[in-house]
Amino acid sequence: MTPPIQRLADDVLLLTGDAVTALRYTVRVTLAARHRNGLPIPSILAELAAATSGTGHTDIEPEPAQQDSNDMIDTMEAARMLGCSNRQARRLAPQLGGRIIAGRWLLDRTAVTEHIQGRRTA
C-alpha cells in the first residue's frame, strides 16, 4: 500500500487519501480563523483551498492588500468625527465598511467622512 505522504523532492510532496483530507481541514480552519479575526486571506491559502476542494475551485478569494494604516481610524476617532458615542460608532462600523483587526474596529477615514457628508445633504 502506498503511504499517504510521499516526498518526491526537497520541495515536492505527493499527498493522497487521508493526507489530502487533513490538509483540506487545516486550510479550512485557518481560513475561518483569519476571516473571524478580520485578517486578509493570503493568495497561497486561497490556492490551497481551491486545489484541495473536490471540484478544483472555492468561494474563498484572497483579499486585496490592506489599506494604508494611516487611512484607518478606531471607533474613538470615528465617534469624535461623527459627534456620537464610541458605542454608536461601533454599531455603525459594519455599515461603514469597518473591520475587526486584532480585536478592535478600524474604519476607513474616507468612509466616515463620506457618511458625514451624506448625512448633511440628506
Short mmCIF file of N, CA and C in Angstrom, two decimals:
data_model
loop_
_atom_site.label_atom_id
_atom_site.label_comp_id
_atom_site.label_asym_id
_atom_site.label_seq_id
_atom_site.Cartn_x
_atom_site.Cartn_y
_atom_site.Cartn_z
N MET A 1 0.84 -1.19 0.00
CA MET A 1 0.00 0.00 0.00
C MET A 1 0.88 1.24 0.00
N THR A 2 0.47 2.24 -0.76
CA THR A 2 1.22 3.48 -0.90
C THR A 2 0.96 4.39 0.31
N PRO A 3 2.02 4.97 0.90
CA PRO A 3 1.81 5.88 2.02
C PRO A 3 1.07 7.15 1.56
N PRO A 4 0.29 7.78 2.45
CA PRO A 4 -0.47 8.97 2.06
C PRO A 4 0.40 10.20 1.80
N ILE A 5 1.63 10.20 2.29
CA ILE A 5 2.55 11.32 2.05
C ILE A 5 3.85 10.76 1.50
N GLN A 6 4.20 11.20 0.30
CA GLN A 6 5.46 10.77 -0.32
C GLN A 6 6.28 12.00 -0.68
N ARG A 7 7.54 12.01 -0.29
CA ARG A 7 8.44 13.10 -0.65
C ARG A 7 9.11 12.74 -1.96
N LEU A 8 8.80 13.51 -3.00
CA LEU A 8 9.38 13.26 -4.32
C LEU A 8 10.66 14.04 -4.55
N ALA A 9 10.78 15.18 -3.88
CA ALA A 9 11.98 16.02 -3.94
C ALA A 9 11.95 16.88 -2.68
N ASP A 10 12.99 17.71 -2.49
CA ASP A 10 13.05 18.54 -1.29
C ASP A 10 11.81 19.42 -1.13
N ASP A 11 11.30 19.97 -2.22
CA ASP A 11 10.14 20.86 -2.12
C ASP A 11 8.92 20.31 -2.87
N VAL A 12 8.86 18.99 -3.02
CA VAL A 12 7.73 18.36 -3.71
C VAL A 12 7.19 17.21 -2.86
N LEU A 13 5.90 17.33 -2.51
CA LEU A 13 5.22 16.27 -1.77
C LEU A 13 4.06 15.77 -2.60
N LEU A 14 3.81 14.47 -2.52
CA LEU A 14 2.64 13.87 -3.13
C LEU A 14 1.72 13.45 -1.99
N LEU A 15 0.55 14.08 -1.92
CA LEU A 15 -0.42 13.78 -0.87
C LEU A 15 -1.57 13.00 -1.48
N THR A 16 -1.99 11.96 -0.77
CA THR A 16 -3.13 11.17 -1.22
C THR A 16 -4.00 10.83 -0.02
N GLY A 17 -5.25 10.49 -0.29
CA GLY A 17 -6.17 9.98 0.73
C GLY A 17 -6.30 10.85 1.95
N ASP A 18 -5.98 10.26 3.11
CA ASP A 18 -6.14 10.95 4.39
C ASP A 18 -5.28 12.20 4.50
N ALA A 19 -4.13 12.23 3.84
CA ALA A 19 -3.27 13.41 3.89
C ALA A 19 -3.95 14.60 3.22
N VAL A 20 -4.64 14.37 2.11
CA VAL A 20 -5.37 15.45 1.43
C VAL A 20 -6.53 15.92 2.32
N THR A 21 -7.22 14.97 2.93
CA THR A 21 -8.32 15.32 3.84
C THR A 21 -7.82 16.16 5.01
N ALA A 22 -6.69 15.79 5.59
CA ALA A 22 -6.11 16.54 6.71
C ALA A 22 -5.69 17.94 6.26
N LEU A 23 -5.08 18.05 5.08
CA LEU A 23 -4.68 19.35 4.57
C LEU A 23 -5.91 20.21 4.30
N ARG A 24 -6.94 19.65 3.70
CA ARG A 24 -8.18 20.38 3.42
C ARG A 24 -8.77 20.93 4.72
N TYR A 25 -8.82 20.08 5.76
CA TYR A 25 -9.34 20.50 7.06
C TYR A 25 -8.50 21.64 7.64
N THR A 26 -7.18 21.50 7.59
CA THR A 26 -6.28 22.51 8.14
C THR A 26 -6.45 23.84 7.44
N VAL A 27 -6.56 23.82 6.13
CA VAL A 27 -6.73 25.05 5.36
C VAL A 27 -8.07 25.71 5.71
N ARG A 28 -9.14 24.91 5.80
CA ARG A 28 -10.46 25.47 6.13
C ARG A 28 -10.47 26.11 7.51
N VAL A 29 -9.83 25.46 8.50
CA VAL A 29 -9.77 26.02 9.85
C VAL A 29 -8.98 27.33 9.84
N THR A 30 -7.89 27.35 9.12
CA THR A 30 -7.06 28.55 9.04
C THR A 30 -7.82 29.69 8.37
N LEU A 31 -8.51 29.40 7.26
CA LEU A 31 -9.29 30.43 6.57
C LEU A 31 -10.38 30.98 7.47
N ALA A 32 -11.07 30.10 8.18
CA ALA A 32 -12.15 30.54 9.07
C ALA A 32 -11.60 31.43 10.19
N ALA A 33 -10.46 31.07 10.76
CA ALA A 33 -9.86 31.86 11.83
C ALA A 33 -9.43 33.23 11.32
N ARG A 34 -8.83 33.27 10.14
CA ARG A 34 -8.40 34.56 9.58
C ARG A 34 -9.61 35.43 9.28
N HIS A 35 -10.66 34.84 8.73
CA HIS A 35 -11.87 35.59 8.43
C HIS A 35 -12.50 36.12 9.73
N ARG A 36 -12.60 35.27 10.74
CA ARG A 36 -13.19 35.65 12.02
C ARG A 36 -12.42 36.79 12.67
N ASN A 37 -11.12 36.83 12.50
CA ASN A 37 -10.28 37.85 13.12
C ASN A 37 -10.04 39.05 12.22
N GLY A 38 -10.72 39.08 11.07
CA GLY A 38 -10.59 40.23 10.18
C GLY A 38 -9.26 40.33 9.48
N LEU A 39 -8.59 39.21 9.30
CA LEU A 39 -7.29 39.21 8.65
C LEU A 39 -7.44 38.86 7.18
N PRO A 40 -6.58 39.36 6.33
CA PRO A 40 -6.68 39.03 4.91
C PRO A 40 -6.34 37.57 4.65
N ILE A 41 -6.86 37.06 3.54
CA ILE A 41 -6.58 35.68 3.13
C ILE A 41 -5.41 35.72 2.15
N PRO A 42 -4.25 35.18 2.54
CA PRO A 42 -3.13 35.14 1.62
C PRO A 42 -3.48 34.33 0.37
N SER A 43 -2.99 34.74 -0.77
CA SER A 43 -3.33 34.07 -2.03
C SER A 43 -2.93 32.60 -2.01
N ILE A 44 -1.84 32.24 -1.33
CA ILE A 44 -1.41 30.85 -1.30
C ILE A 44 -2.45 29.99 -0.57
N LEU A 45 -3.09 30.54 0.48
CA LEU A 45 -4.14 29.78 1.17
C LEU A 45 -5.36 29.60 0.29
N ALA A 46 -5.71 30.64 -0.46
CA ALA A 46 -6.84 30.53 -1.38
C ALA A 46 -6.53 29.48 -2.46
N GLU A 47 -5.29 29.44 -2.93
CA GLU A 47 -4.89 28.44 -3.93
C GLU A 47 -4.95 27.04 -3.35
N LEU A 48 -4.48 26.88 -2.10
CA LEU A 48 -4.55 25.57 -1.45
C LEU A 48 -6.00 25.14 -1.25
N ALA A 49 -6.87 26.08 -0.86
CA ALA A 49 -8.28 25.76 -0.69
C ALA A 49 -8.88 25.28 -2.00
N ALA A 50 -8.53 25.96 -3.09
CA ALA A 50 -9.05 25.57 -4.41
C ALA A 50 -8.49 24.21 -4.83
N ALA A 51 -7.19 24.01 -4.59
CA ALA A 51 -6.55 22.77 -5.03
C ALA A 51 -7.05 21.56 -4.25
N THR A 52 -7.42 21.76 -2.99
CA THR A 52 -7.84 20.62 -2.18
C THR A 52 -9.35 20.42 -2.17
N SER A 53 -10.09 21.35 -2.78
CA SER A 53 -11.54 21.15 -2.86
C SER A 53 -11.80 20.09 -3.92
N GLY A 54 -12.91 19.42 -3.79
CA GLY A 54 -13.22 18.34 -4.72
C GLY A 54 -13.36 18.77 -6.16
N THR A 55 -13.80 20.01 -6.39
CA THR A 55 -14.06 20.47 -7.75
C THR A 55 -12.96 21.35 -8.32
N GLY A 56 -11.95 21.66 -7.51
CA GLY A 56 -10.85 22.48 -8.00
C GLY A 56 -11.11 23.97 -7.91
N HIS A 57 -12.18 24.38 -7.24
CA HIS A 57 -12.42 25.80 -7.03
C HIS A 57 -13.05 25.99 -5.66
N THR A 58 -13.04 27.22 -5.20
CA THR A 58 -13.60 27.53 -3.89
C THR A 58 -14.20 28.91 -3.93
N ASP A 59 -15.08 29.20 -2.98
CA ASP A 59 -15.66 30.54 -2.92
C ASP A 59 -14.79 31.49 -2.10
N ILE A 60 -13.67 31.01 -1.59
CA ILE A 60 -12.73 31.85 -0.86
C ILE A 60 -11.80 32.50 -1.86
N GLU A 61 -11.73 33.83 -1.81
CA GLU A 61 -10.81 34.55 -2.67
C GLU A 61 -9.85 35.35 -1.81
N PRO A 62 -8.63 35.53 -2.26
CA PRO A 62 -7.71 36.33 -1.48
C PRO A 62 -8.24 37.76 -1.38
N GLU A 63 -8.04 38.36 -0.22
CA GLU A 63 -8.48 39.73 -0.04
C GLU A 63 -7.44 40.67 -0.61
N PRO A 64 -7.88 41.83 -1.08
CA PRO A 64 -6.90 42.80 -1.57
C PRO A 64 -5.99 43.25 -0.43
N ALA A 65 -4.88 43.82 -0.80
CA ALA A 65 -3.93 44.28 0.21
C ALA A 65 -4.62 45.25 1.16
N GLN A 66 -4.20 45.20 2.41
CA GLN A 66 -4.79 46.09 3.41
C GLN A 66 -4.53 47.54 3.03
N GLN A 67 -5.48 48.40 3.41
CA GLN A 67 -5.31 49.81 3.17
C GLN A 67 -4.17 50.33 4.04
N ASP A 68 -3.63 51.45 3.62
CA ASP A 68 -2.60 52.10 4.41
C ASP A 68 -3.15 52.38 5.80
N SER A 69 -2.42 51.97 6.83
CA SER A 69 -2.92 52.12 8.20
C SER A 69 -3.14 53.58 8.57
N ASN A 70 -2.54 54.54 7.85
CA ASN A 70 -2.76 55.95 8.13
C ASN A 70 -4.17 56.37 7.79
N ASP A 71 -4.84 55.66 6.88
CA ASP A 71 -6.21 55.97 6.48
C ASP A 71 -7.23 55.31 7.39
N MET A 72 -6.79 54.44 8.28
CA MET A 72 -7.69 53.71 9.16
C MET A 72 -7.75 54.41 10.51
N ILE A 73 -8.98 54.48 11.06
CA ILE A 73 -9.16 55.11 12.36
C ILE A 73 -9.92 54.15 13.27
N ASP A 74 -9.77 54.32 14.57
CA ASP A 74 -10.51 53.49 15.51
C ASP A 74 -11.88 54.12 15.78
N THR A 75 -12.68 53.43 16.57
CA THR A 75 -14.04 53.92 16.81
C THR A 75 -14.06 55.19 17.67
N MET A 76 -13.04 55.39 18.47
CA MET A 76 -12.98 56.63 19.27
C MET A 76 -12.85 57.84 18.35
N GLU A 77 -11.97 57.74 17.36
CA GLU A 77 -11.80 58.84 16.40
C GLU A 77 -13.04 59.00 15.54
N ALA A 78 -13.63 57.88 15.12
CA ALA A 78 -14.86 57.94 14.32
C ALA A 78 -15.98 58.60 15.12
N ALA A 79 -16.09 58.25 16.40
CA ALA A 79 -17.12 58.85 17.25
C ALA A 79 -16.92 60.36 17.36
N ARG A 80 -15.67 60.78 17.51
CA ARG A 80 -15.37 62.21 17.58
C ARG A 80 -15.80 62.90 16.30
N MET A 81 -15.46 62.30 15.15
CA MET A 81 -15.82 62.90 13.85
C MET A 81 -17.33 62.93 13.65
N LEU A 82 -18.00 61.86 14.08
CA LEU A 82 -19.44 61.74 13.86
C LEU A 82 -20.26 62.49 14.91
N GLY A 83 -19.64 62.87 16.01
CA GLY A 83 -20.37 63.54 17.08
C GLY A 83 -21.31 62.59 17.81
N CYS A 84 -20.83 61.35 18.03
CA CYS A 84 -21.66 60.36 18.71
C CYS A 84 -20.79 59.63 19.73
N SER A 85 -21.40 58.68 20.42
CA SER A 85 -20.65 57.91 21.41
C SER A 85 -19.80 56.84 20.73
N ASN A 86 -18.82 56.35 21.46
CA ASN A 86 -17.99 55.26 20.95
C ASN A 86 -18.85 54.03 20.67
N ARG A 87 -19.83 53.79 21.53
CA ARG A 87 -20.72 52.65 21.34
C ARG A 87 -21.50 52.77 20.03
N GLN A 88 -22.01 53.96 19.73
CA GLN A 88 -22.74 54.16 18.48
C GLN A 88 -21.80 54.03 17.28
N ALA A 89 -20.57 54.48 17.41
CA ALA A 89 -19.59 54.33 16.32
C ALA A 89 -19.33 52.85 16.05
N ARG A 90 -19.27 52.03 17.11
CA ARG A 90 -19.10 50.59 16.93
C ARG A 90 -20.31 49.98 16.22
N ARG A 91 -21.49 50.46 16.53
CA ARG A 91 -22.69 49.97 15.85
C ARG A 91 -22.69 50.33 14.37
N LEU A 92 -22.17 51.51 14.04
CA LEU A 92 -22.12 51.96 12.64
C LEU A 92 -20.97 51.33 11.85
N ALA A 93 -19.97 50.83 12.55
CA ALA A 93 -18.75 50.35 11.90
C ALA A 93 -19.00 49.36 10.75
N PRO A 94 -19.84 48.33 10.91
CA PRO A 94 -20.05 47.41 9.79
C PRO A 94 -20.67 48.09 8.56
N GLN A 95 -21.57 49.05 8.79
CA GLN A 95 -22.22 49.77 7.68
C GLN A 95 -21.24 50.66 6.95
N LEU A 96 -20.19 51.08 7.64
CA LEU A 96 -19.20 51.96 7.04
C LEU A 96 -17.98 51.19 6.53
N GLY A 97 -18.11 49.88 6.43
CA GLY A 97 -17.01 49.08 5.91
C GLY A 97 -15.91 48.82 6.91
N GLY A 98 -16.20 49.00 8.20
CA GLY A 98 -15.20 48.76 9.22
C GLY A 98 -14.85 47.28 9.31
N ARG A 99 -13.67 47.01 9.86
CA ARG A 99 -13.20 45.64 10.03
C ARG A 99 -12.64 45.47 11.42
N ILE A 100 -12.84 44.29 11.97
CA ILE A 100 -12.22 43.98 13.26
C ILE A 100 -10.83 43.44 12.97
N ILE A 101 -9.85 44.17 13.45
CA ILE A 101 -8.46 43.78 13.26
C ILE A 101 -7.81 43.78 14.63
N ALA A 102 -7.24 42.64 14.98
CA ALA A 102 -6.60 42.46 16.29
C ALA A 102 -7.56 42.81 17.42
N GLY A 103 -8.84 42.44 17.24
CA GLY A 103 -9.82 42.60 18.30
C GLY A 103 -10.44 43.98 18.44
N ARG A 104 -10.16 44.89 17.49
CA ARG A 104 -10.80 46.21 17.58
C ARG A 104 -11.25 46.67 16.21
N TRP A 105 -12.30 47.49 16.20
CA TRP A 105 -12.83 48.00 14.95
C TRP A 105 -11.92 49.07 14.39
N LEU A 106 -11.64 48.97 13.09
CA LEU A 106 -10.93 50.01 12.37
C LEU A 106 -11.79 50.38 11.17
N LEU A 107 -11.90 51.68 10.92
CA LEU A 107 -12.72 52.19 9.83
C LEU A 107 -11.86 53.04 8.90
N ASP A 108 -12.26 53.09 7.66
CA ASP A 108 -11.59 53.94 6.69
C ASP A 108 -12.04 55.37 6.93
N ARG A 109 -11.08 56.27 7.14
CA ARG A 109 -11.39 57.68 7.42
C ARG A 109 -12.26 58.27 6.31
N THR A 110 -11.99 57.90 5.06
CA THR A 110 -12.77 58.44 3.93
C THR A 110 -14.24 58.01 4.03
N ALA A 111 -14.50 56.76 4.42
CA ALA A 111 -15.87 56.28 4.54
C ALA A 111 -16.62 57.05 5.61
N VAL A 112 -15.95 57.34 6.72
CA VAL A 112 -16.58 58.11 7.79
C VAL A 112 -16.87 59.53 7.29
N THR A 113 -15.92 60.13 6.61
CA THR A 113 -16.12 61.48 6.07
C THR A 113 -17.26 61.51 5.07
N GLU A 114 -17.33 60.52 4.18
CA GLU A 114 -18.42 60.46 3.20
C GLU A 114 -19.76 60.26 3.90
N HIS A 115 -19.78 59.48 4.97
CA HIS A 115 -21.02 59.28 5.74
C HIS A 115 -21.49 60.62 6.33
N ILE A 116 -20.54 61.37 6.87
CA ILE A 116 -20.89 62.68 7.44
C ILE A 116 -21.44 63.60 6.36
N GLN A 117 -20.78 63.64 5.21
CA GLN A 117 -21.22 64.50 4.12
C GLN A 117 -22.59 64.08 3.61
N GLY A 118 -22.83 62.79 3.50
CA GLY A 118 -24.13 62.29 3.06
C GLY A 118 -25.22 62.61 4.06
N ARG A 119 -24.90 62.58 5.32
CA ARG A 119 -25.87 62.88 6.38
C ARG A 119 -26.25 64.35 6.34
N ARG A 120 -25.32 65.21 5.98
CA ARG A 120 -25.58 66.67 5.94
C ARG A 120 -26.43 67.04 4.73
N THR A 121 -26.25 66.33 3.60
CA THR A 121 -27.01 66.66 2.39
C THR A 121 -28.38 66.02 2.36
N ALA A 122 -28.59 65.00 3.17
CA ALA A 122 -29.89 64.30 3.15
C ALA A 122 -30.93 65.02 3.98
#
